[in-house]
Coordinates of C-alpha atoms and ligand atoms in Angstrom, one line a residue:
M21 CA 43.3 -45.0 137.6
Q22 CA 45.3 -46.6 140.5
D23 CA 46.8 -49.0 137.9
F24 CA 47.7 -46.2 135.5
V25 CA 49.5 -44.4 138.3
K26 CA 51.5 -47.5 139.1
I27 CA 52.3 -48.3 135.4
L28 CA 53.5 -44.7 134.9
G29 CA 55.6 -44.6 138.0
L30 CA 53.7 -41.6 139.3
K31 CA 53.0 -40.9 143.0
H32 CA 50.0 -39.9 144.9
R33 CA 50.1 -36.2 146.0
R34 CA 50.5 -35.8 149.7
E35 CA 47.3 -34.9 151.5
V36 CA 47.3 -31.6 153.3
A37 CA 45.0 -31.6 156.3
G38 CA 42.1 -29.1 156.4
K39 CA 38.7 -28.9 157.9
S40 CA 35.3 -28.5 156.1
A41 CA 32.1 -26.8 157.1
I42 CA 28.6 -26.3 155.5
F43 CA 27.4 -22.7 155.3
S44 CA 23.7 -21.8 155.0
G45 CA 24.3 -18.2 154.0
E46 CA 23.8 -17.1 157.6
H47 CA 25.6 -19.6 159.7
F48 CA 27.5 -23.0 159.6
V49 CA 25.0 -25.8 159.9
L50 CA 27.8 -28.4 160.3
E51 CA 31.4 -27.9 161.2
E52 CA 34.2 -30.5 161.1
T53 CA 36.6 -30.6 164.1
D54 CA 40.0 -32.1 164.7
W55 CA 38.4 -34.9 166.6
Y56 CA 37.1 -37.9 164.7
L57 CA 34.8 -39.0 167.6
L58 CA 33.5 -35.5 168.1
N59 CA 32.7 -35.4 164.4
L60 CA 30.8 -38.6 164.6
F61 CA 29.0 -37.4 167.7
R62 CA 27.9 -34.2 166.0
L63 CA 26.6 -36.1 163.0
W64 CA 24.6 -38.4 165.3
W65 CA 23.4 -35.5 167.4
H66 CA 22.1 -33.5 164.4
Y67 CA 21.0 -36.3 162.1
G68 CA 20.6 -39.6 164.0
I69 CA 21.9 -42.6 162.1
S70 CA 21.3 -41.0 158.6
F71 CA 25.1 -40.8 158.0
L72 CA 25.4 -44.6 158.7
R73 CA 22.5 -45.3 156.3
L74 CA 24.2 -43.1 153.7
Q75 CA 27.5 -44.9 154.1
M76 CA 25.9 -48.3 153.7
W77 CA 24.0 -47.2 150.6
V78 CA 27.1 -45.7 149.0
E79 CA 29.2 -48.8 149.9
E80 CA 26.6 -51.1 148.4
V81 CA 26.5 -49.1 145.1
M82 CA 30.3 -49.0 144.9
E83 CA 30.8 -52.7 145.7
K84 CA 28.6 -53.5 142.7
F85 CA 30.2 -50.9 140.5
M86 CA 33.6 -52.4 141.2
R87 CA 32.5 -55.6 139.4
I88 CA 33.3 -53.8 136.1
Y89 CA 37.0 -54.2 136.7
K90 CA 36.7 -58.0 136.9
Y91 CA 34.5 -58.1 133.8
Q92 CA 36.9 -56.0 131.9
A93 CA 39.9 -58.1 133.0
H94 CA 38.1 -61.0 131.4
G95 CA 37.6 -59.0 128.2
Y96 CA 33.8 -58.5 128.5
A97 CA 32.3 -55.4 126.9
F98 CA 28.8 -53.8 126.6
S99 CA 27.2 -52.1 123.6
S100 CA 25.1 -49.7 125.6
L101 CA 25.3 -47.9 128.9
E102 CA 22.1 -49.6 130.0
E103 CA 23.6 -53.1 129.4
L104 CA 26.7 -52.1 131.3
L105 CA 24.7 -50.9 134.3
R106 CA 22.4 -53.9 134.2
S107 CA 25.4 -56.3 134.4
L108 CA 26.7 -54.5 137.5
G109 CA 23.6 -53.9 139.5
G110 CA 20.5 -55.2 137.6
E111 CA 17.5 -53.1 136.7
A112 CA 18.0 -51.1 139.9
F113 CA 21.2 -49.6 138.5
V114 CA 19.5 -48.6 135.3
N115 CA 16.7 -47.0 137.4
M116 CA 19.3 -45.1 139.4
T117 CA 20.0 -43.0 136.3
Q118 CA 16.3 -41.9 136.2
R119 CA 15.3 -41.3 139.8
S120 CA 16.8 -38.7 142.1
V121 CA 19.4 -39.3 144.8
A122 CA 17.0 -37.6 147.3
E123 CA 14.3 -40.1 146.6
S124 CA 16.7 -43.1 146.8
L125 CA 18.2 -41.9 150.1
L126 CA 14.8 -41.1 151.7
E127 CA 13.8 -44.6 150.8
V128 CA 16.7 -46.1 152.7
G129 CA 15.8 -44.1 155.8
V130 CA 18.0 -41.0 155.5
T131 CA 16.2 -38.0 156.9
Q132 CA 15.0 -35.0 154.9
R133 CA 17.2 -32.8 157.2
F134 CA 20.3 -34.7 156.3
V135 CA 19.4 -34.5 152.6
D136 CA 18.8 -30.8 152.8
D137 CA 22.0 -30.0 154.9
V138 CA 24.6 -32.5 153.8
I139 CA 23.7 -34.2 150.6
A140 CA 22.6 -30.9 149.0
A141 CA 26.0 -29.4 150.0
V142 CA 28.0 -32.2 148.5
L143 CA 26.1 -32.1 145.2
R144 CA 26.4 -28.4 144.9
S145 CA 30.1 -28.6 145.4
S146 CA 30.6 -31.5 142.9
Y147 CA 27.9 -31.1 140.2
G148 CA 26.7 -27.6 141.0
Q149 CA 23.2 -29.1 141.1
S150 CA 20.5 -30.0 143.6
V151 CA 19.5 -33.3 145.3
L152 CA 17.4 -34.0 142.2
V153 CA 20.5 -35.3 140.3
P154 CA 20.1 -39.0 139.4
A155 CA 20.9 -41.5 142.2
F156 CA 23.8 -43.1 140.4
A157 CA 25.6 -39.8 139.7
G158 CA 24.8 -38.8 143.3
A159 CA 26.3 -42.0 144.7
M160 CA 29.5 -41.4 142.8
S161 CA 29.7 -37.9 144.0
L162 CA 29.0 -38.9 147.6
A163 CA 31.6 -41.7 147.4
G164 CA 34.1 -39.0 146.4
A165 CA 33.1 -36.8 149.3
Q166 CA 33.9 -39.6 151.9
G167 CA 37.6 -38.7 151.7
S168 CA 38.9 -41.6 149.6
T169 CA 39.9 -39.5 146.6
W170 CA 43.4 -38.7 145.8
A171 CA 45.4 -36.7 143.3
V172 CA 48.6 -37.3 141.4
E173 CA 51.8 -35.5 142.5
G174 CA 52.5 -32.9 139.8
G175 CA 48.9 -32.8 138.5
N176 CA 46.4 -35.4 137.3
K177 CA 47.2 -34.4 133.7
L178 CA 50.4 -36.5 134.0
V179 CA 48.3 -39.6 133.8
C180 CA 47.0 -38.6 130.3
S181 CA 50.3 -37.4 129.0
G182 CA 52.1 -40.4 130.4
L183 CA 49.7 -42.9 128.9
L184 CA 49.8 -41.2 125.6
K185 CA 53.6 -41.5 125.5
L186 CA 53.4 -45.1 126.5
T187 CA 51.1 -46.1 123.7
K188 CA 53.5 -44.5 121.1
A189 CA 50.3 -43.2 119.4
N190 CA 50.6 -40.9 116.4
V191 CA 49.1 -37.7 117.8
I192 CA 47.8 -35.1 115.3
S193 CA 47.3 -31.9 117.2
A194 CA 44.2 -30.5 115.4
R195 CA 40.5 -29.7 115.8
V196 CA 38.2 -32.3 114.2
T197 CA 35.8 -30.5 111.9
G198 CA 33.8 -33.5 110.6
I199 CA 33.6 -37.3 110.1
S200 CA 32.4 -38.6 106.7
L201 CA 31.4 -42.2 105.9
H202 CA 33.0 -44.1 103.0
S203 CA 33.2 -47.8 102.4
S204 CA 36.0 -50.1 101.3
E205 CA 35.3 -53.8 100.3
G206 CA 32.0 -53.7 102.0
R207 CA 33.4 -52.3 105.2
A208 CA 32.8 -48.9 106.7
L209 CA 35.7 -46.4 106.4
Y210 CA 35.6 -43.1 108.2
Q211 CA 37.3 -40.0 106.9
V212 CA 38.2 -37.7 109.8
H213 CA 38.6 -34.0 108.7
Y214 CA 40.6 -31.6 110.8
E215 CA 42.2 -28.2 110.9
S216 CA 45.4 -27.2 112.6
T217 CA 47.8 -24.3 112.5
E218 CA 49.2 -26.0 109.4
G219 CA 45.9 -25.9 107.7
Q220 CA 43.2 -28.5 106.9
G221 CA 43.8 -32.2 106.6
S222 CA 42.0 -35.5 106.7
A223 CA 42.8 -39.2 107.2
F224 CA 40.9 -42.5 106.8
Y225 CA 40.2 -44.9 109.7
D226 CA 38.6 -48.3 110.2
L227 CA 37.5 -47.4 113.8
V228 CA 36.7 -44.0 115.3
V229 CA 35.9 -43.1 118.9
V230 CA 34.3 -39.7 119.5
T231 CA 35.3 -38.4 122.9
T232 CA 33.6 -35.0 123.2
P233 CA 29.9 -34.4 123.8
L234 CA 27.6 -34.6 120.8
H235 CA 24.9 -32.3 122.1
P236 CA 24.0 -29.3 120.1
S237 CA 25.4 -26.8 122.6
R238 CA 28.8 -28.6 122.8
S239 CA 29.2 -30.4 119.5
N240 CA 31.6 -28.7 117.1
F241 CA 31.8 -31.0 114.2
T242 CA 29.5 -32.6 111.6
F243 CA 28.8 -36.1 110.3
E244 CA 28.4 -36.6 106.6
N245 CA 27.1 -39.4 104.3
F246 CA 25.5 -41.3 107.2
D247 CA 22.1 -42.8 106.3
P248 CA 20.2 -42.6 108.6
P249 CA 22.0 -39.5 109.8
I250 CA 23.7 -39.4 113.2
P251 CA 21.1 -37.5 115.3
D252 CA 21.9 -34.7 117.7
L253 CA 21.7 -36.0 121.3
P254 CA 19.1 -34.4 123.7
G255 CA 20.2 -32.7 126.9
A256 CA 21.8 -29.5 128.1
F257 CA 24.9 -28.7 130.1
H258 CA 25.1 -26.9 133.4
P259 CA 27.1 -23.7 133.3
S260 CA 29.8 -23.6 135.9
V261 CA 32.2 -20.9 136.9
T262 CA 35.5 -21.4 138.7
S263 CA 37.1 -18.3 140.2
V264 CA 40.6 -18.7 141.5
V265 CA 41.2 -15.8 143.9
H266 CA 44.4 -14.8 145.6
G267 CA 43.4 -12.8 148.6
Y268 CA 42.4 -12.3 152.2
L269 CA 39.3 -14.2 153.2
N270 CA 36.5 -12.1 154.8
S271 CA 36.0 -14.4 157.7
S272 CA 33.5 -11.9 159.3
Y273 CA 31.0 -12.9 156.5
F274 CA 31.2 -16.4 157.9
G275 CA 30.7 -15.3 161.5
F276 CA 34.4 -15.1 162.5
P277 CA 35.4 -11.4 163.1
D278 CA 38.9 -12.4 164.1
P279 CA 40.5 -13.9 160.9
K280 CA 43.1 -15.8 162.9
L281 CA 40.4 -18.0 164.4
F282 CA 38.8 -19.1 161.1
P283 CA 39.4 -22.8 161.1
F284 CA 38.1 -24.1 157.7
T285 CA 39.8 -24.7 154.4
S286 CA 36.8 -25.9 152.6
I287 CA 33.3 -24.4 152.7
L288 CA 30.3 -26.1 151.2
T289 CA 26.9 -24.5 151.0
T290 CA 23.2 -25.5 151.4
D291 CA 20.7 -24.9 148.6
T292 CA 19.7 -21.5 149.9
P293 CA 18.1 -18.9 147.5
D294 CA 20.4 -15.9 147.0
L295 CA 23.5 -17.8 148.1
F296 CA 25.7 -16.8 145.1
F297 CA 28.4 -19.5 145.4
H298 CA 28.3 -23.3 145.6
A299 CA 31.5 -24.0 147.4
M300 CA 35.0 -22.6 148.0
D301 CA 38.2 -24.2 149.1
N302 CA 41.7 -23.2 149.9
V303 CA 43.8 -24.8 147.1
C304 CA 47.3 -26.2 147.4
P305 CA 49.9 -26.5 144.6
V306 CA 50.1 -29.7 142.4
N307 CA 53.5 -30.4 143.9
I308 CA 53.6 -30.6 147.6
S309 CA 57.1 -30.6 149.3
A310 CA 57.6 -32.1 152.7
A311 CA 58.0 -28.5 154.1
F312 CA 54.7 -27.3 152.6
R313 CA 52.2 -25.8 155.1
R314 CA 48.9 -24.1 154.5
K315 CA 48.8 -20.3 154.9
Q316 CA 47.5 -19.1 158.3
P317 CA 43.9 -18.0 157.9
Q318 CA 44.7 -14.3 158.3
E319 CA 47.3 -14.5 155.5
A320 CA 46.6 -14.1 151.8
A321 CA 45.9 -17.5 150.2
V322 CA 44.6 -18.9 147.0
W323 CA 40.9 -19.9 147.1
R324 CA 38.9 -21.6 144.4
V325 CA 35.3 -20.4 144.4
L326 CA 32.6 -22.4 142.4
S327 CA 29.5 -20.7 141.3
Q328 CA 26.9 -20.8 138.6
Q329 CA 27.3 -17.2 137.4
P330 CA 30.5 -15.2 137.3
L331 CA 31.1 -13.5 140.6
E332 CA 30.3 -9.7 140.6
K333 CA 32.6 -7.3 142.3
P334 CA 30.3 -6.9 145.4
Q335 CA 30.2 -10.6 145.7
L336 CA 33.9 -10.9 145.6
K337 CA 34.1 -8.2 148.2
T338 CA 31.7 -10.2 150.4
L339 CA 34.0 -13.2 150.3
F340 CA 37.3 -11.4 150.4
R341 CA 38.5 -8.4 152.5
S342 CA 40.9 -7.7 149.6
Y343 CA 42.5 -9.6 146.8
Y344 CA 45.5 -9.4 144.5
S345 CA 44.1 -11.4 141.5
V346 CA 41.1 -13.3 140.2
Q347 CA 41.2 -15.8 137.4
V348 CA 37.8 -16.9 136.0
T349 CA 37.1 -20.0 133.9
E350 CA 33.5 -20.4 132.6
W351 CA 32.3 -23.4 130.8
P352 CA 29.3 -25.7 130.2
T353 CA 30.6 -28.5 132.4
Y354 CA 28.4 -31.2 133.7
P355 CA 25.3 -32.6 132.1
R356 CA 22.2 -30.9 133.4
Y357 CA 20.9 -34.2 134.7
D358 CA 17.2 -33.2 134.5
S359 CA 17.4 -32.3 130.8
A360 CA 17.5 -35.8 129.2
K361 CA 15.6 -38.9 130.0
A362 CA 17.4 -41.6 127.9
L363 CA 21.1 -42.5 128.1
P364 CA 23.2 -41.7 125.0
P365 CA 24.3 -44.6 122.7
I366 CA 27.8 -46.1 122.7
V367 CA 27.6 -47.4 119.1
L368 CA 26.9 -44.6 116.6
H369 CA 27.6 -46.6 113.5
E370 CA 29.3 -50.0 112.6
N371 CA 32.8 -49.0 113.9
L372 CA 32.1 -45.5 115.1
F373 CA 31.8 -45.3 118.9
Y374 CA 30.9 -42.6 121.4
L375 CA 32.5 -42.3 124.8
S376 CA 31.3 -39.1 126.4
G377 CA 27.7 -40.4 126.8
V378 CA 28.9 -42.0 130.1
E379 CA 28.9 -38.5 131.7
W380 CA 25.1 -38.8 131.7
V381 CA 25.5 -41.8 134.1
A382 CA 27.9 -40.0 136.3
S383 CA 30.6 -37.4 135.4
S384 CA 34.0 -38.4 136.7
M385 CA 37.5 -39.4 135.5
E386 CA 37.0 -42.9 136.8
M387 CA 33.7 -43.3 134.9
V388 CA 35.3 -42.1 131.7
A389 CA 38.3 -44.4 132.2
V390 CA 35.9 -47.4 132.6
A391 CA 33.9 -46.3 129.6
A392 CA 37.1 -45.9 127.5
K393 CA 38.2 -49.4 128.3
N394 CA 34.7 -50.7 127.5
V395 CA 34.8 -49.0 124.1
A396 CA 38.3 -50.5 123.4
L397 CA 37.1 -54.0 124.3
L398 CA 33.8 -53.5 122.4
A399 CA 35.6 -52.4 119.3
Y400 CA 38.1 -55.3 119.6
N401 CA 35.4 -57.9 120.2
R402 CA 33.2 -56.6 117.3
W403 CA 36.2 -56.5 114.9
H404 CA 37.2 -60.0 115.8
Q405 CA 33.6 -61.3 115.9
E406 CA 34.1 -62.4 119.5
L407 CA 30.4 -61.8 120.1
E408 CA 30.3 -64.1 123.2
K409 CA 32.2 -61.3 124.9
I410 CA 29.6 -58.7 124.3
D411 CA 26.4 -58.0 126.4
Q412 CA 26.7 -61.3 128.3
K413 CA 24.2 -61.9 131.1
D414 CA 25.1 -63.4 134.5
L415 CA 28.7 -62.3 134.3
M416 CA 29.4 -62.6 138.0
H417 CA 28.9 -66.4 137.7
K418 CA 30.8 -66.6 134.4
V419 CA 33.9 -64.8 135.7
K420 CA 34.0 -67.0 138.8
T421 CA 34.0 -70.1 136.7
E422 CA 36.5 -68.9 134.0
L423 CA 40.2 -69.4 134.6
Ligands
FAD272 C1 35.1 -28.0 137.1 C2 35.2 -29.5 137.0 C3 35.8 -30.2 138.1 C4 35.9 -31.6 138.0 N1 36.4 -32.3 139.0 C5 36.5 -33.6 139.0 C6 37.2 -34.3 140.0 O1 37.6 -33.7 141.0 N2 37.3 -35.7 139.9 C7 36.8 -36.3 138.8 O2 36.9 -37.6 138.7 N3 36.2 -35.7 137.8 C8 36.1 -34.3 137.8 N4 35.5 -33.7 136.8 C9 34.9 -34.4 135.7 C10 36.0 -34.8 134.7 O3 36.8 -33.7 134.4 C11 35.4 -35.4 133.4 O4 34.6 -36.5 133.7 C12 36.5 -35.8 132.4 O5 37.4 -34.7 132.1 C13 35.9 -36.3 131.1 O6 37.0 -36.7 130.3 P1 36.9 -36.8 128.7 O7 38.2 -37.2 128.2 O8 35.7 -37.7 128.4 O9 36.4 -35.3 128.3 P2 37.2 -34.0 128.4 O10 38.2 -34.0 129.5 O11 36.2 -32.9 128.3 O12 38.1 -34.0 127.1 C14 37.5 -33.8 125.8 C15 38.6 -33.2 124.9 O13 38.2 -33.1 123.6 C16 38.6 -31.8 123.0 N5 37.8 -31.5 121.9 C17 36.5 -31.0 121.9 N6 36.1 -30.9 120.6 C18 37.1 -31.3 119.8 C19 37.3 -31.3 118.4 N7 36.4 -30.9 117.5 N8 38.5 -31.7 117.9 C20 39.5 -32.1 118.7 N9 39.4 -32.1 120.1 C21 38.2 -31.7 120.6 C22 38.5 -30.9 124.2 O14 39.3 -29.7 124.0 C23 38.9 -31.7 125.4 O15 40.3 -31.6 125.5 C24 35.4 -32.3 136.8 C25 34.8 -31.6 135.8 C26 34.8 -30.2 135.9 C27 34.2 -29.5 134.7

């Protein structure tokens, strides 16, 4: 992603300082302060060295994950998600998609209390799920929570629109309704059917990459003439609701009767029954001028509230003294990680590939970008019969000895 931003001449969006806290439904179990050392002391006081153990665990996973960039720079590709993970971190990485993050962290000496208070809060705010999400997805989410994430000035969507322009691709704005298999001179040929405002159409392609989930609840097109048929993939998606509220925060609910004294801009929550939201944060515009300042806590501001169900009026009234507007987006977002055991395939047919399965390893833009490059390399290597560039073992050694 960093490279894309550079190529496109985009800028990182300026960070606006703000403090986080974890709310149990009754009180804050952990509060960030302005003082780095005090924050460290508080973590140590409450949780011993769990946070250091967590950091070491996440760093180890990330260090191994970063190997993918080297492999891809040398043109190597993988025909399954399992092979990709195995090449990065051995069988342990594959197992990390099957066992929970809680189990993995407890094993490296992180305490149950730290898991319940801190890990649960991070996972609720990122995936809207519990500490039972698989360890790999958990590690990605926890890496993101350590403050190393960034956004693009003007909005992250500029990366997509910029890249699209750069490739000079022929974009057909339409909804795909189906893909049917034909053949030409012994080679598979795929007919992609679509409908747009101008009506229905279709076109033939040698290579097709499907980049939207193929699970019954999400899939919105059909495959025809494939023998054996392309099966529906198992697994469900987790409903998630984002409410963007412009209003006055009810700081009393959080134990601050005087709104002027409310210090937090991001509130995470523990896994407490009856707590009706996962997280909320005070959002800033996608363009941040040098003069931009956050609103004072007693002023009306824009808050993003994440929840599993749409917020009811009394719940909104609990979080906000009053509000001007509420915009609600509801969609089946992340994979429900406990709903499928095996990882989805990358190769659906000879030259028909599937990208979105990577979300079942971990759902993030970086994972999808890595998977997209893998599919591009895989398609290229298969097309040109460069089979020595696919599913190779011991790549760390190979890339070190290659020029
Ligand atoms: C609420 C939320 C917050 C997130 N926050 C972050 C974050 O902070 N950082 C991060 O890294 N990741 C985040 N993610 C995850 C990230 O958004 C996804 O990993 C990423 O968008 C996946 O990219 P994609 O291109 O594979 O799929 P998508 O972005 O889902 O794109 C698929 C596209 O296919 C289109 N489509 C579907 N069916 C058809 C059809 N039949 N014909 C034509 N087009 C079709 C859809 O309209 C959609 O535009 C978040 C996700 C959600 C839901």
